[in-house]
Coordinates of N, CA and C in Angstrom, one line a residue:
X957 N 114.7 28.2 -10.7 CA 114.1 28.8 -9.6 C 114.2 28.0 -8.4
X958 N 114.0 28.5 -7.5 CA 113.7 27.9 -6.0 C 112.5 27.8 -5.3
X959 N 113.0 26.8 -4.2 CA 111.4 26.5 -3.4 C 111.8 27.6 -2.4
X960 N 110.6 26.9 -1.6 CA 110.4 28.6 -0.4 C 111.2 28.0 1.0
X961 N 112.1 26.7 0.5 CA 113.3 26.4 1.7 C 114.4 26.6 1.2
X962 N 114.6 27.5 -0.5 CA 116.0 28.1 -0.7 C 116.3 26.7 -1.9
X963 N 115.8 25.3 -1.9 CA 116.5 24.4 -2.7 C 116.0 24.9 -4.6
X964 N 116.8 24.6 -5.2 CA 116.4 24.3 -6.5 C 115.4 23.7 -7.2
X965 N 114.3 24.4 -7.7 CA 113.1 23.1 -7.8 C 113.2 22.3 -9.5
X966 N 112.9 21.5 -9.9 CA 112.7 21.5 -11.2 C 111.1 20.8 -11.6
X967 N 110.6 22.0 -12.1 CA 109.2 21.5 -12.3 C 108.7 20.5 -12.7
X968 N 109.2 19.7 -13.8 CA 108.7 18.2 -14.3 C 109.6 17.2 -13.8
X969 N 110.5 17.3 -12.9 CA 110.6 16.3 -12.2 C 109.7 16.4 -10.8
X970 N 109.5 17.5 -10.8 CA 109.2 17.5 -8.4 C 107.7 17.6 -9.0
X971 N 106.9 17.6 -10.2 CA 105.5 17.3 -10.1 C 105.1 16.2 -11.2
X972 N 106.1 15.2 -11.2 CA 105.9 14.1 -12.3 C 104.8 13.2 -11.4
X973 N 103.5 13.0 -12.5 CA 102.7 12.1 -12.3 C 101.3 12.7 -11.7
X974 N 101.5 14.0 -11.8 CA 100.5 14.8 -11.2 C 99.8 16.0 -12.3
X975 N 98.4 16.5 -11.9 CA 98.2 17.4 -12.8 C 98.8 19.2 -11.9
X976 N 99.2 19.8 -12.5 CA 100.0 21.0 -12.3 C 99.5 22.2 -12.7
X977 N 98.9 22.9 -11.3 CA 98.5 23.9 -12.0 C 99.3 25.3 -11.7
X978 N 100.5 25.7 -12.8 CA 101.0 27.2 -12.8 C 100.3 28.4 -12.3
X979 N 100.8 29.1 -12.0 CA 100.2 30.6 -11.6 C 101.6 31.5 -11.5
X980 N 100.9 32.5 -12.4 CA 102.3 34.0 -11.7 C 101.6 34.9 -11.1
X981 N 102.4 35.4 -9.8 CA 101.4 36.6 -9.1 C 102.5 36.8 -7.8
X982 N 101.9 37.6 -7.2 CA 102.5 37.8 -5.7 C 102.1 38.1 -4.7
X983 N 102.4 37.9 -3.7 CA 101.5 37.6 -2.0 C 101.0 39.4 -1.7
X984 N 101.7 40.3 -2.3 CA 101.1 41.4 -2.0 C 99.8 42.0 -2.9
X985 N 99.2 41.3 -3.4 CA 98.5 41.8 -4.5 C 97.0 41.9 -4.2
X986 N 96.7 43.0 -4.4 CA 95.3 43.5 -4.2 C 94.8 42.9 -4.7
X987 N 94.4 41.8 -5.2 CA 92.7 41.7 -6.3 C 93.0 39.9 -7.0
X988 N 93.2 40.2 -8.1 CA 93.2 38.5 -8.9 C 94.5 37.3 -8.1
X989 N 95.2 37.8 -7.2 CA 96.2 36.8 -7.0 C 95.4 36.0 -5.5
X990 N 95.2 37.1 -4.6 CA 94.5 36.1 -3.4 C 93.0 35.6 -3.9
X991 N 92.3 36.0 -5.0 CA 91.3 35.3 -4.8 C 91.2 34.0 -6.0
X992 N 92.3 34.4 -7.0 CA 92.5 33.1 -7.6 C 93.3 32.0 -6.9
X993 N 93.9 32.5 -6.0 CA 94.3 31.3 -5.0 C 93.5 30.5 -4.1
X994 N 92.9 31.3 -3.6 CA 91.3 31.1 -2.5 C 90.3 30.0 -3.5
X995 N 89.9 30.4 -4.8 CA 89.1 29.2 -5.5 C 90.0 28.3 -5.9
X996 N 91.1 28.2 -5.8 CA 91.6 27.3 -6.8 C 91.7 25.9 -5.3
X997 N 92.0 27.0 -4.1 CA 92.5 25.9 -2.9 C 91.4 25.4 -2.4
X998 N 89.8 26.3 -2.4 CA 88.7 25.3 -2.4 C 88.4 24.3 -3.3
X999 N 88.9 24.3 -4.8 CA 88.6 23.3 -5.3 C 88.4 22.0 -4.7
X1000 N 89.2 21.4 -4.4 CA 90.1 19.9 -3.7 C 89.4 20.0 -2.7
X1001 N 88.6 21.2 -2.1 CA 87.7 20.4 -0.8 C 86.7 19.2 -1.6
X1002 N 86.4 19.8 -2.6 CA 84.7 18.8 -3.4 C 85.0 17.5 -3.6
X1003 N 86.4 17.2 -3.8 CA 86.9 16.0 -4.5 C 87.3 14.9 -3.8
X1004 N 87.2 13.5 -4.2 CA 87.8 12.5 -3.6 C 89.4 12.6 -3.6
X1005 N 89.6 11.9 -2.5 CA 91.0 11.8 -2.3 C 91.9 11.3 -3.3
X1006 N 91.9 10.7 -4.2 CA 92.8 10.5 -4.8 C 92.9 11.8 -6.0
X1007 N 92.0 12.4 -6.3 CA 91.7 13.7 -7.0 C 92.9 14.3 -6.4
X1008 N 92.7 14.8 -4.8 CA 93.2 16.0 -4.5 C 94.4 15.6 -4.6
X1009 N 94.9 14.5 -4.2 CA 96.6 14.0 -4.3 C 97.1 14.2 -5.4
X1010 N 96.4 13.8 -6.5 CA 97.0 14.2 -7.9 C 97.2 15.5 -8.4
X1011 N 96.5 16.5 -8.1 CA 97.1 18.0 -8.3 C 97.8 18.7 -7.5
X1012 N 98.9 19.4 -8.2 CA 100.0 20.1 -7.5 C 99.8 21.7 -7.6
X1013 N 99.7 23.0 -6.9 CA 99.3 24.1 -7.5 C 101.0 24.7 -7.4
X1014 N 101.6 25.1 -8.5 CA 102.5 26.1 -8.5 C 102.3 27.3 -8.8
X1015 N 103.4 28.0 -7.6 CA 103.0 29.7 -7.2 C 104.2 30.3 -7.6
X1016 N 104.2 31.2 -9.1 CA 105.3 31.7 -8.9 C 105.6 33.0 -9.2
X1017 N 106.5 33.4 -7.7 CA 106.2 34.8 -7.4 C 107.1 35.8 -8.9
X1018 N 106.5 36.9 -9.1 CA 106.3 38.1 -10.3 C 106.8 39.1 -9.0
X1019 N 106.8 38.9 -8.0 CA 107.9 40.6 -6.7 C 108.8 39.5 -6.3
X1020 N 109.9 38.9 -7.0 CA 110.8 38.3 -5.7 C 111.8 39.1 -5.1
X1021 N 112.0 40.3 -4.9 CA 112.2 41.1 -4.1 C 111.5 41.4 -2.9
X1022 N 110.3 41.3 -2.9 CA 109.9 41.3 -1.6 C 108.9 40.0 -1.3
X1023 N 109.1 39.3 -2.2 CA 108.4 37.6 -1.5 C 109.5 37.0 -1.3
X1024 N 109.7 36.9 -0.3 CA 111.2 35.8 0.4 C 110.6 34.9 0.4
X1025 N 111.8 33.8 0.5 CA 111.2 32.5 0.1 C 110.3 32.2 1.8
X1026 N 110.4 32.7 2.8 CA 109.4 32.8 4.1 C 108.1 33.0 3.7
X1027 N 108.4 34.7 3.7 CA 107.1 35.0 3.8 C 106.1 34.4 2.5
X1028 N 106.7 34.1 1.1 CA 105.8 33.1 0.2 C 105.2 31.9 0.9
X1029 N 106.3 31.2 2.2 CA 105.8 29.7 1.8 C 104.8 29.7 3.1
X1030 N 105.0 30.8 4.1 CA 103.6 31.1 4.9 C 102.5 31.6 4.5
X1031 N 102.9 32.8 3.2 CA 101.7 32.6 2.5 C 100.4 31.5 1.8
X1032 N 101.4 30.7 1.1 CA 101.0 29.7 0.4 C 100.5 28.3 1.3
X1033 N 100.9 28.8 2.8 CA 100.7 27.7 3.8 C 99.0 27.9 3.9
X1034 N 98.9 28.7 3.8 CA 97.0 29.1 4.1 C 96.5 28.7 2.7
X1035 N 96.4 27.9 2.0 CA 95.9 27.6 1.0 C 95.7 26.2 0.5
X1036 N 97.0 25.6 1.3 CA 96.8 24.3 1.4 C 98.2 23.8 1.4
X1037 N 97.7 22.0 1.3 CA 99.3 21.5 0.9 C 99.8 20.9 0.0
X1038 N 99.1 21.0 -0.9 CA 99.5 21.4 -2.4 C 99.8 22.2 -3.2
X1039 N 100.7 23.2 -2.5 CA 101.1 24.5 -3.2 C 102.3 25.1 -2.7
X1040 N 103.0 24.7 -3.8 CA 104.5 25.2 -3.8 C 104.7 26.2 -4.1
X1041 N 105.3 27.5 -4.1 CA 105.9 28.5 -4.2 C 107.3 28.6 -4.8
X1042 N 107.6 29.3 -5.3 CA 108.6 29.5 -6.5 C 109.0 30.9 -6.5
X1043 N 110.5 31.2 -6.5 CA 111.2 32.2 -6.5 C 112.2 32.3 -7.2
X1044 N 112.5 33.5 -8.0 CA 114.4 33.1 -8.9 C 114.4 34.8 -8.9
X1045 N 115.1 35.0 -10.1 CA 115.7 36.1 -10.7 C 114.4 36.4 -11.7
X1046 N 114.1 37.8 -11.3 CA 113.1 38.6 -12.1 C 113.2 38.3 -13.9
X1047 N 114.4 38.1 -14.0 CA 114.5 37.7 -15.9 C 114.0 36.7 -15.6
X1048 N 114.3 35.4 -15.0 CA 113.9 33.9 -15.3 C 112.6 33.9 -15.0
X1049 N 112.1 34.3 -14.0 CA 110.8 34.6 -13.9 C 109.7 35.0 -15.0
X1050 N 110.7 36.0 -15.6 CA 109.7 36.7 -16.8 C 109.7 35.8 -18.3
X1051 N 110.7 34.9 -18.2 CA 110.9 33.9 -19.4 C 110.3 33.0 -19.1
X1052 N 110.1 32.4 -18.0 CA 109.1 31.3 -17.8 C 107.6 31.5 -18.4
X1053 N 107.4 32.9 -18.1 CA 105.7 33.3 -17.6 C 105.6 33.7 -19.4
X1054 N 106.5 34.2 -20.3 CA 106.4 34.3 -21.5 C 106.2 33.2 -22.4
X1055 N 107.3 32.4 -21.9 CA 107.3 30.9 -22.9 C 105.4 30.0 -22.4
X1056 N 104.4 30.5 -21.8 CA 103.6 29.9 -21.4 C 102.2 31.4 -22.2
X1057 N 102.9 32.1 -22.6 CA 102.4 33.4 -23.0 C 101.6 34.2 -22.2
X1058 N 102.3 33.9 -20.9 CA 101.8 35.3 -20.1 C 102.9 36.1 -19.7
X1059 N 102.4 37.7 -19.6 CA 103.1 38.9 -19.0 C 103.3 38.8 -17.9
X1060 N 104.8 39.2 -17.7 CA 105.0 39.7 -16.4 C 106.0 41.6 -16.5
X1061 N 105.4 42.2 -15.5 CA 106.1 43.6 -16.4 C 107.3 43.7 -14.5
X1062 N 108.1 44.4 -14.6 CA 109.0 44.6 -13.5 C 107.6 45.4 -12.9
X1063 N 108.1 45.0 -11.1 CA 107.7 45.6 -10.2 C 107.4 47.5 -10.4
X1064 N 106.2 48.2 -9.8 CA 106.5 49.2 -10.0 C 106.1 49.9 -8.5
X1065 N 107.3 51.0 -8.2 CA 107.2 51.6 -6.6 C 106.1 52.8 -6.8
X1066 N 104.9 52.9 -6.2 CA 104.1 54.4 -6.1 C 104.5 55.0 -5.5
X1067 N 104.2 56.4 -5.6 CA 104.3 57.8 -5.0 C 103.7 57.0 -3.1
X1068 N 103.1 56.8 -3.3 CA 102.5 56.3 -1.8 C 103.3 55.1 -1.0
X1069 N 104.2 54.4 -1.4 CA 105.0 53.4 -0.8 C 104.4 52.0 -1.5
X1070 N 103.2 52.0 -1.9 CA 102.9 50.9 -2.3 C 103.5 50.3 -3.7
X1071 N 103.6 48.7 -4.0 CA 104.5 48.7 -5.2 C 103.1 47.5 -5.7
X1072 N 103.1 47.4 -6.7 CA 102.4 46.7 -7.8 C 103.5 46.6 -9.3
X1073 N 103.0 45.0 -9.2 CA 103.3 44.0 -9.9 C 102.3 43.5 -11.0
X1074 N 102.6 44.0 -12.4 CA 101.2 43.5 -13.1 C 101.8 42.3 -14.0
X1075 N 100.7 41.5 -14.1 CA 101.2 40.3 -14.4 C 100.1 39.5 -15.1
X1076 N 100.1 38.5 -16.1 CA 99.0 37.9 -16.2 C 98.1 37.3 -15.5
X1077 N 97.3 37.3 -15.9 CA 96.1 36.2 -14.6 C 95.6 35.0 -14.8
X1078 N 96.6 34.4 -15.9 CA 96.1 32.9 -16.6 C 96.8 31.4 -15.9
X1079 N 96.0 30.7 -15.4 CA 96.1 29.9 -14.8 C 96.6 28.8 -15.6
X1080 N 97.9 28.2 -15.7 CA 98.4 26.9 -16.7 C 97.9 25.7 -16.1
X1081 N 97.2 24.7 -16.4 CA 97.0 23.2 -16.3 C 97.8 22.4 -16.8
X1082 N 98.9 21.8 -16.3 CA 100.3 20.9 -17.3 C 99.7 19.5 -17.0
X1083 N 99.2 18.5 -17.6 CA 98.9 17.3 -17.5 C 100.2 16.4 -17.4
X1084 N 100.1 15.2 -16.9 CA 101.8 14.6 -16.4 C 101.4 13.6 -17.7
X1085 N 100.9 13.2 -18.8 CA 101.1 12.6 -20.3 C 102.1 13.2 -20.5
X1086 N 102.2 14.9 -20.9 CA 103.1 14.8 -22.0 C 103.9 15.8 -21.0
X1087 N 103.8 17.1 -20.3 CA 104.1 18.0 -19.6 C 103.4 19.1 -20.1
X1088 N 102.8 19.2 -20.9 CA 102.2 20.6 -21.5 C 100.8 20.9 -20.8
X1089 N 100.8 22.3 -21.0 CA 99.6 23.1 -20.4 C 98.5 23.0 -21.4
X1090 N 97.7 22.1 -20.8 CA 96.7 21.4 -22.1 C 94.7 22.6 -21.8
X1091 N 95.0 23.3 -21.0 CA 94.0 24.1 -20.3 C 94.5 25.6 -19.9
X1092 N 93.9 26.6 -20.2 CA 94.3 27.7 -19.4 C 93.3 28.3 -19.4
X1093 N 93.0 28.4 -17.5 CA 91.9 29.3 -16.9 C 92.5 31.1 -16.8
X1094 N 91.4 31.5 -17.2 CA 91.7 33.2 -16.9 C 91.1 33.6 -15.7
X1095 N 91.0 35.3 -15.7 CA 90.6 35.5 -14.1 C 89.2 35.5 -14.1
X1096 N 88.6 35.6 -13.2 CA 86.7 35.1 -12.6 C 86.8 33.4 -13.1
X1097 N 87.6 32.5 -13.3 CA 87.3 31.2 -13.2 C 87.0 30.8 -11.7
X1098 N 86.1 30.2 -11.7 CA 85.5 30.0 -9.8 C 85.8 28.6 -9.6
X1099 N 85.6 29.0 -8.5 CA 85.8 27.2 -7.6 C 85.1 26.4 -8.4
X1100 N 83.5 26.7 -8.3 CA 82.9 25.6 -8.9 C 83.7 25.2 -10.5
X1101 N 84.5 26.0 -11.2 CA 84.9 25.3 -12.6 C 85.9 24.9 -12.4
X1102 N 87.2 25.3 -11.4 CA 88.3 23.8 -10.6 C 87.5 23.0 -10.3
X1103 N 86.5 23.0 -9.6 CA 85.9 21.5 -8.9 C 85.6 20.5 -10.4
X1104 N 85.1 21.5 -10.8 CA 84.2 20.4 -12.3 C 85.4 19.8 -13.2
X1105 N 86.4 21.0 -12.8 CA 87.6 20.4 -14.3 C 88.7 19.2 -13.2
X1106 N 89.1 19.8 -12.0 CA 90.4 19.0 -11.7 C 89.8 17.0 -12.0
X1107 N 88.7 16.5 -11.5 CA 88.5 15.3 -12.2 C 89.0 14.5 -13.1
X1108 N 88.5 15.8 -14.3 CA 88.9 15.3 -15.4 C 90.3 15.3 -15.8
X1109 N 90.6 16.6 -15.1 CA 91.9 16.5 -15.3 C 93.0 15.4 -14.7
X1110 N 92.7 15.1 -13.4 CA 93.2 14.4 -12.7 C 93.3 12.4 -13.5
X1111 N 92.4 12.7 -14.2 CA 91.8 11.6 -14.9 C 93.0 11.2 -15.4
X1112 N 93.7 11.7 -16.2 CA 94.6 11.9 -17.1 C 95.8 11.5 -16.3
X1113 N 96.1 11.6 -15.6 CA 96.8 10.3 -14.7 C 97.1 9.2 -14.1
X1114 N 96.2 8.6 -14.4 CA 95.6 7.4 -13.9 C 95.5 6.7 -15.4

């Protein structure tokens, strides 16, 4: 997959040493995608600085057809600066989000012009010990349980 300047990203090297938090979703999404972004990007206000430096949030888009690597990384610009954005080919996309056991189903166009993307809503935590997703938040996880976990998580770093 790619970043949202078009380069090649590779996940366990471009977030070695940090805690990593996955997501699949997309910038057009009515409901679990902007507000699980919204608490996850307040988290890191609660926390000391070396906290926030240690977690990385990856965003990766489930419509890359209509999330260009632009309009993603302006999206993901409002959230903070720890959040990368992620774009490929709808298979590779959907193999990533499976090997981690969440769904991704192809884009779907309404009668109304609107398109929805349904996709899981579980949030991966990859710890930089081993690379694995040692945590997974579901949807209504709130700021205050990022604030309480990244710590600990971040712990695991150091």
């Amino acid at each position: 997959m790619a970043d949202t300047t078009g380069k090649p990203f590779d996940l366990r090297k471009q977030t070695a040493g940090k805690t990593t938090l996955v997501f699949f979703g997309y910038t057009n999404c009515p409901d679990v995608c902007p507000t699980t972004m919204g608490d996850i990007s307040l988290a890191p206000s609660k926390q000391p600085k070396a906290v926030k430096d240690s977690v990385e949030v990856v965003f990766i888009t489930t419509d890359p057809e209509r999330d260009t690597p632009e309009s993603l990384g302006k999206w993901l610009q409002s959230f903070g600066p720890n959040f990368t954005g992620l774009s490929g080919d709808l298979d590779k996309v959907r193999k990533a989000a499976l090997s981690l056991g969440i769904s991704v189903e192809e884009p779907k166009k309404h009668h109304d012009g609107t398109v929805t993307s349904d996709h899981g809503a579980q949030v991966a935590a990859f710890l930089p010990a081993d690379d694995k997703a040692h945590v997974v938040y579901t949807a209504g996880t709130t700021t205050d349980d990022y604030a309480h976990d990244l710590p600990l998580l971040a712990e695991s770093t150091r």
